[in-house]
XYZ file of C-alpha atoms in Angstrom:
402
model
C 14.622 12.558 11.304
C 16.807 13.063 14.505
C 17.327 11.237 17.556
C 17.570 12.947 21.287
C 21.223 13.533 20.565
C 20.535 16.013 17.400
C 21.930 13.026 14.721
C 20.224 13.007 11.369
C 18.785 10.010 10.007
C 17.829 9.942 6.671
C 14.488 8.109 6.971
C 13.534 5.653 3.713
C 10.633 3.848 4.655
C 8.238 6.279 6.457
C 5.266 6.616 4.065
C 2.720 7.759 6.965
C 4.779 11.184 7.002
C 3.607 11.370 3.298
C 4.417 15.081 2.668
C 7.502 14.950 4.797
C 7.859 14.944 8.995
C 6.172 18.212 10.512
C 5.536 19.672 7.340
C 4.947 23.616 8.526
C 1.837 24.215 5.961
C 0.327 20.970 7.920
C 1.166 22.028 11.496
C -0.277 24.876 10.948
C -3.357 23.926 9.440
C -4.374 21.369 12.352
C -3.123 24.280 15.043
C -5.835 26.824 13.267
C -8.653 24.408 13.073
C -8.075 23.424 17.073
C -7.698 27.039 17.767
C -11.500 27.628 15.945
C -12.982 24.751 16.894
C -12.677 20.952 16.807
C -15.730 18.683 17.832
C -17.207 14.736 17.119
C -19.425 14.478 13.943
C -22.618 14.663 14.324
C -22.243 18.643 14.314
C -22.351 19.935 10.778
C -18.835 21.475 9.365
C -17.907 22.744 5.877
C -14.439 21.027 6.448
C -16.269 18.057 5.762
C -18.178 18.342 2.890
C -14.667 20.540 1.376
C -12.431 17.293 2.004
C -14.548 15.038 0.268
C -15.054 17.235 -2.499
C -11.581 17.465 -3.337
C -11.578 13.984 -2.939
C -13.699 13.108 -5.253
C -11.629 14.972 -8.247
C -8.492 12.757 -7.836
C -11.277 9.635 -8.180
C -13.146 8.099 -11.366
C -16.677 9.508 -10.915
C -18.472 6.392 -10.002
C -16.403 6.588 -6.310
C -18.649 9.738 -4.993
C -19.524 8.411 -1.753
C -17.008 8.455 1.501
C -16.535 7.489 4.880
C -14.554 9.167 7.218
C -12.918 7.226 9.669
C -9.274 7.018 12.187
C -7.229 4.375 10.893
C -6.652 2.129 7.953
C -7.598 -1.091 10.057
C -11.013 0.971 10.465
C -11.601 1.965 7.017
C -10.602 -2.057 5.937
C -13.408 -2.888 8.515
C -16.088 -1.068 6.869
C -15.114 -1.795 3.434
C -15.818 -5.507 4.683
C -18.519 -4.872 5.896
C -20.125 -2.920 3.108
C -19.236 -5.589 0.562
C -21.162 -7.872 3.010
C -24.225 -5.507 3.172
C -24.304 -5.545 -1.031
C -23.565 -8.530 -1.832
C -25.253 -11.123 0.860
C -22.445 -12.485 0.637
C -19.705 -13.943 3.087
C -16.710 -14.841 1.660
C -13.581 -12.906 0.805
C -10.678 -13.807 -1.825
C -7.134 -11.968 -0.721
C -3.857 -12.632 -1.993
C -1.092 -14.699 0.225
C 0.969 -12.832 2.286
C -1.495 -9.921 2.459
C -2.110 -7.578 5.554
C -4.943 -5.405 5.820
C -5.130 -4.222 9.585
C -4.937 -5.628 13.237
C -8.703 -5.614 14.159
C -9.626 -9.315 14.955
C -12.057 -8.994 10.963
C -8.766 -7.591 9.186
C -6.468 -10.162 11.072
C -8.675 -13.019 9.195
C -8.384 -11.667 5.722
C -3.925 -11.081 6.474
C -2.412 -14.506 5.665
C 0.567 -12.553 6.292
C -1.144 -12.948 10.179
C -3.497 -15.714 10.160
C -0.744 -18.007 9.376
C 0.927 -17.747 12.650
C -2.256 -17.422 14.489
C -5.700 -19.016 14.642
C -5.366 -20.284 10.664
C -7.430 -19.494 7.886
C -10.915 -19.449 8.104
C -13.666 -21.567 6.253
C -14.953 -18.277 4.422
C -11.346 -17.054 3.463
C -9.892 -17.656 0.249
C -5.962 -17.045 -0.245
C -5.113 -16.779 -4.463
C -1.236 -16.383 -5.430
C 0.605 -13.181 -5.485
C 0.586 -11.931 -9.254
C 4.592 -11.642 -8.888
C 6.516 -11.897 -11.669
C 10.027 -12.302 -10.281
C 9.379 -15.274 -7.995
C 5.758 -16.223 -8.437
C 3.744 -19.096 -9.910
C 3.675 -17.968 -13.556
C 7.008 -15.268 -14.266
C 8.400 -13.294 -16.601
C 8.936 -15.843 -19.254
C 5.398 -17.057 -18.470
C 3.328 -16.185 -22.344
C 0.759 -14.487 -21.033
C 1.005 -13.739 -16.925
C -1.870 -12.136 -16.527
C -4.315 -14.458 -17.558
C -3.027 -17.465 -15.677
C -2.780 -15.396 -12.351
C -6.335 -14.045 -12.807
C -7.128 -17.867 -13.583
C -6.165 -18.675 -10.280
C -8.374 -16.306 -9.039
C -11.564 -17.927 -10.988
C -10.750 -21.525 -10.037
C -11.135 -20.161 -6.429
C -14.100 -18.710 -7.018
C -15.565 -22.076 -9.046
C -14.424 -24.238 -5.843
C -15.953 -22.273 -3.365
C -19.485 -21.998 -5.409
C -19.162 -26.101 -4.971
C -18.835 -25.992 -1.659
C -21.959 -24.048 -1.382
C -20.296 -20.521 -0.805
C -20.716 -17.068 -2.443
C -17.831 -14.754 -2.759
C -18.255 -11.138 -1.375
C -15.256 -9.682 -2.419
C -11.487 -9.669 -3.626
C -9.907 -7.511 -1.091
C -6.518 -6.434 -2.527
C -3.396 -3.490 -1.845
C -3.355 -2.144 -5.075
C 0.217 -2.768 -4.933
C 1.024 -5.487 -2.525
C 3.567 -4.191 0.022
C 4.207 -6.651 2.511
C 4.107 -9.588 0.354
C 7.286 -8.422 -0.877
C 6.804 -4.741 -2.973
C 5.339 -6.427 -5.576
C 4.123 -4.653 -9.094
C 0.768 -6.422 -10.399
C 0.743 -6.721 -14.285
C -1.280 -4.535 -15.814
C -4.471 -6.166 -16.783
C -4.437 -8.778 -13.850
C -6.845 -6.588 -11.771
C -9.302 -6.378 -14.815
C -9.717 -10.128 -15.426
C -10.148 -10.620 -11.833
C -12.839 -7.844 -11.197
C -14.637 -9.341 -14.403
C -14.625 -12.860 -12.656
C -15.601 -11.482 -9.061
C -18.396 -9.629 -10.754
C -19.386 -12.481 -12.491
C -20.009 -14.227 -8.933
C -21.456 -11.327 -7.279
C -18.760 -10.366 -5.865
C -17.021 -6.312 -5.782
C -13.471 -5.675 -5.780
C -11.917 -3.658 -3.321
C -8.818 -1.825 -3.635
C -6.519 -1.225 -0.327
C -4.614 2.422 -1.304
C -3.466 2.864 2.279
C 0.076 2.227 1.749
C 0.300 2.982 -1.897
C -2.464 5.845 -2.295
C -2.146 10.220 -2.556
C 0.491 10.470 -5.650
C 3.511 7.557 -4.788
C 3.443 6.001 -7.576
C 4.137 9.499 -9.495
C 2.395 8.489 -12.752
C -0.946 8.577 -11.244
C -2.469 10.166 -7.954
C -3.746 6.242 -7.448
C -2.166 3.125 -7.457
C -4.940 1.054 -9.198
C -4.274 3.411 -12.082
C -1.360 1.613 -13.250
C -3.784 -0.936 -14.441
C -5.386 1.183 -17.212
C -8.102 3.710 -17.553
C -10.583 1.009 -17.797
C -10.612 -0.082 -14.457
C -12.375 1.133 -11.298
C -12.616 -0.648 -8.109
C -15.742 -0.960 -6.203
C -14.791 0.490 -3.360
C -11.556 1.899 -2.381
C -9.783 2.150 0.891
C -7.463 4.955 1.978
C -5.035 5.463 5.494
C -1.580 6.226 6.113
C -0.419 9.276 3.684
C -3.949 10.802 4.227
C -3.099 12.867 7.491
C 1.051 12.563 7.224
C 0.783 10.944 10.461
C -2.656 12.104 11.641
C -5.335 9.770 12.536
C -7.176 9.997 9.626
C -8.936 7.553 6.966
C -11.224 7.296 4.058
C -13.639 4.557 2.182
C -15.057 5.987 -0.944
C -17.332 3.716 -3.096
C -20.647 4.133 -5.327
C -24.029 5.281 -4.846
C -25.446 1.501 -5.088
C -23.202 0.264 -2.686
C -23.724 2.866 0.042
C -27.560 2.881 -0.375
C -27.827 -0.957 0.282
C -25.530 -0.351 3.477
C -28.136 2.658 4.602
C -30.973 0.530 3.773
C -30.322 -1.691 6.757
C -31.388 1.026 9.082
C -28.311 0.970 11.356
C -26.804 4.258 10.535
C -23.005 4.162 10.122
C -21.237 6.291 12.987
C -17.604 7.390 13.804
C -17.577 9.572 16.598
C -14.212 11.180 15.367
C -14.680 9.932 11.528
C -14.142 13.548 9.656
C -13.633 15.993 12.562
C -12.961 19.450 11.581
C -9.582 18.962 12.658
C -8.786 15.849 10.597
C -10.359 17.118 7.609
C -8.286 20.454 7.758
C -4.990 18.155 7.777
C -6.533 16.253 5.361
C -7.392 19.149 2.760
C -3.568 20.817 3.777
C -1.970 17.209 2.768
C -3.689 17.806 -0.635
C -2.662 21.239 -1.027
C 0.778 20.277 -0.477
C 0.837 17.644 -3.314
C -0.250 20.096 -5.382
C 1.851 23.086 -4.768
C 4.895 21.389 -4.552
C 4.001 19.350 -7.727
C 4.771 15.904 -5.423
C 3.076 13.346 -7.857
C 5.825 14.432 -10.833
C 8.667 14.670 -8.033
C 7.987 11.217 -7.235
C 8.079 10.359 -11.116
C 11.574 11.948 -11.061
C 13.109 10.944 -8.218
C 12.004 7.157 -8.267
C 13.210 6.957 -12.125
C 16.644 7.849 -10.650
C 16.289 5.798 -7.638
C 15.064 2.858 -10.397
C 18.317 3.465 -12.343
C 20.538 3.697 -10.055
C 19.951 0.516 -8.180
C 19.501 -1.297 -11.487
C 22.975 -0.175 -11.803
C 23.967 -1.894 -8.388
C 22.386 -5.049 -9.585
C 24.758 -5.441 -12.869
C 27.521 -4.890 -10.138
C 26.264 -6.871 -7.266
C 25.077 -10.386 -7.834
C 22.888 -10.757 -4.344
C 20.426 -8.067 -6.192
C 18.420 -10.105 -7.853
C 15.654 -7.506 -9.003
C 15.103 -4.155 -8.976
C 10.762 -3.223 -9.062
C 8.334 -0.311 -8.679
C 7.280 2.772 -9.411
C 7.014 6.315 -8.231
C 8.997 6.125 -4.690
C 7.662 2.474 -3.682
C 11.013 0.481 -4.942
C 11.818 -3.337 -4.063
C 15.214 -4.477 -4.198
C 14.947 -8.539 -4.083
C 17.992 -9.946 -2.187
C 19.122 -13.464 -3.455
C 21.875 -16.163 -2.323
C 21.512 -17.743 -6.365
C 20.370 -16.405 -9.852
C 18.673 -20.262 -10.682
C 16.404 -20.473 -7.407
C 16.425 -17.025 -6.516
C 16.702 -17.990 -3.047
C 15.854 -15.128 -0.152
C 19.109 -13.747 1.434
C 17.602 -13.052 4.391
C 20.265 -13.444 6.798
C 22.377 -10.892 4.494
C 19.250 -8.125 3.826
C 19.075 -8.106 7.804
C 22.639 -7.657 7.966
C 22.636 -5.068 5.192
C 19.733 -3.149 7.049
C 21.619 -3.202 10.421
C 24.911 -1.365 8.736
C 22.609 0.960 6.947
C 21.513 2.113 10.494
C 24.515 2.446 11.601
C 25.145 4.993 8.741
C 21.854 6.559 9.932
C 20.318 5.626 7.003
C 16.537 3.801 7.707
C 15.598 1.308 5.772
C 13.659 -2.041 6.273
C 12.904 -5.344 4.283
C 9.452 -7.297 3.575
C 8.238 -10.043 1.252
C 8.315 -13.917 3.099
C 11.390 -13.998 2.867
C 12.026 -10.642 4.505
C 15.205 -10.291 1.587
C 13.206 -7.588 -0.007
C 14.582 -3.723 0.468
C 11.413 -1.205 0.811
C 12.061 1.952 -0.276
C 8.492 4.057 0.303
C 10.041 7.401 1.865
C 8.015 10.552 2.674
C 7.490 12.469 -0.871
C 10.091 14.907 -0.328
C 12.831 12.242 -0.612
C 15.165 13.792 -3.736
C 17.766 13.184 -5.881
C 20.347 14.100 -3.086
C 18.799 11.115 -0.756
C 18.822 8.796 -3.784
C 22.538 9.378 -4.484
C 23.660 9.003 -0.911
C 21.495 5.556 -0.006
C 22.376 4.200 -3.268
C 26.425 4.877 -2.900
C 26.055 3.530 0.909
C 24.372 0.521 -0.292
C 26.923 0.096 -2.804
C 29.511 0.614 -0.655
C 27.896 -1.702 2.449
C 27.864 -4.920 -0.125
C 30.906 -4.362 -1.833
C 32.366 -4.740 1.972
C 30.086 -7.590 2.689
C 31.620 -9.751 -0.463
C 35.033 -8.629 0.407
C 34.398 -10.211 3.838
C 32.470 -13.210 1.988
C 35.515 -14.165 0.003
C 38.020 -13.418 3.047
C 36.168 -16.632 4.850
């Protein structure tokens, strides 16, 4: 990126530009398609039916239906509401320190908002973040997975007491602002089989994760295994590289009971021509510039490398991810791997002034996020990791100097 005054910043943390800022192939797309014609949707348009097509290859079969929609917040909204419209049900499980969107339903499922707001509701049920680093159950814990998903079924057993159904776990498939956290695989499994068990469907929040980050797969839920599938799966961000664009795809059953109320679903903008052209030229750029393996490569050198700084540097306490969506967990002590959240600040203010962008998250707002656009390379790597390097090595000099 560059400011007014032509300096380049090298910019870390801007996953909405997914396929890099002003990427020429995407410019010119959206410039062609407003050129021929762009107009709301209830006119018919090919672009449409293309862009979910294409789609629905990167997704298990069962996800064939989709909504197209503006914004994330938006595309949370009706995900809500469809679980609602299936189940019967009210009442929503989400981890702690979630976010999901700023409308006034999304704000009420984000403890990492409700908190410092209105509280949590009576329908709203908050389980623990399935972190392994400083979580309930960790990485000595025998079996992780189970007693996080555990947590999740004594919820759901204490709410059926009080009278109340469960309509759905609402989840980011990898949580982002709870601190860049990787679930164990398995954890979303046990859950789905106890939110099924209550009637519930699981929904899986890909809007900061989604479109190839995590390099191994084109989805984040995939790190889980094969043998999961959410129920309905929510998409934002990446999905335009900084367009106003966004997707809900789920199954046949689920959009047929939403359709069966009689209200027909409309978004006046939801799947333009426009947005679906951007939308189909993100895609082709994944794929012709092979993005899903670059972000294998790059983020296993970005991995090592700051694995590297934490055998040198004693205030990294761990080093998670996958793909390029990194956390690097700031601490003040190894035993109570308490936040250093006065030094992460400090450490993000003098990576600025090297025109380097970075930005922290997590409760303690000591963890570093690293989820660049997908053109970050080994280059970038190199140069953040040696400033970072550099930055604390100054910071303990000055530590043991008072």
């Amino acid at each position: 990126m560059y400011d007014e005054d032509g300096r380049q910043y090298l910019d870390c943390i801007n996953n909405v530009a997914h396929v890099g800022h002003c990427h020429p192939d995407i410019v010119k797309a959206a410039h062609e398609q407003n050129q021929l014609l762009n107009t709301n949707s209830r006119y018919l348009h090919d672009n449409l039916v293309d862009y979910a097509e294409r789609l629905s290859k990167t997704l298990p079969e069962k996800l064939c239906i989709f909504y197209f929609l503006n914004s994330g917040s938006e595309a949370n909204d009706l995900a809500l509401r469809l679980a609602r419209q299936y189940t019967k049900h009210e009442d929503v499980i989400v981890l702690d320190h979630a976010y999901h969107g700023h409308l006034t339903s999304l704000i009420d499922i984000s403890p990492y908002k409700f908190r410092n707001l209105e509280g949590q509701k009576e329908w709203v049920h908050v389980a623990p973040v399935p972190d392994t680093y400083r979580g309930l159950y960790r990485e000595d814990h025998e079996d992780s997975v189970t007693a996080y998903a555990d947590e999740v079924k004594n919820i759901i057993e204490h709410a059926h007491k009080k009278g109340r159904k469960i309509a759905a776990f609402f989840v980011e498939s990898l949580p982002s602002v709870g601190g860049q956290i990787i679930p164990p695989a398995g954890y979303f499994q046990k859950v789905a089989e106890h939110v099924h068990k209550a009637g519930g469907v699981f929904i899986a929040d890909e809007i900061q994760v989604g479109f190839g980050r995590v390099g191994k797969h084109f989805w984040a839920f995939q790190l889980q295994g094969e043998d999961f599938i959410p129920d309905i799966v929510t998409m934002g961000k990446p999905i335009g590289n900084g367009h106003p664009l966004a997707c809900v795809a789920t199954t046949k059953e689920i959009a047929e009971a939403f359709a069966a109320t009689g209200v027909e679903y409309f978004n006046t903008f939801g799947g333009n021509p426009v947005s679906c052209a951007i939308g189909l030229a993100v895609l082709d750029v994944i794929e012709k510039e092979h993005l899903q393996a670059h972000a294998t490569e790059v983020g296993n050198f970005l991995m090592k490398t700051l694995k590297e700084q934490q055998i040198k540097h004693p205030i990294i306490g761990d080093v998670r991810g996958c793909g390029l969506f990194i956390g690097v967990d700031l601490i003040k002590d190894k035993e109570e791997r308490t936040p250093a959240t006065a030094e992460a600040e400090d450490l993000i203010t003098r990576l600025k002034e090297e025109y380097i962008l970075l930005s922290t998250d997590g409760p303690g707002r000591n963890v570093l996020k690293f989820k660049p656009p997908m053109c970050f390379n080994m280059e970038d790597a190199k140069f953040v990791v040696e400033t970072i390097d550099k930055i604390l090595t100054d910071m303990e000099k000055e530590c043991l100097n008072q």
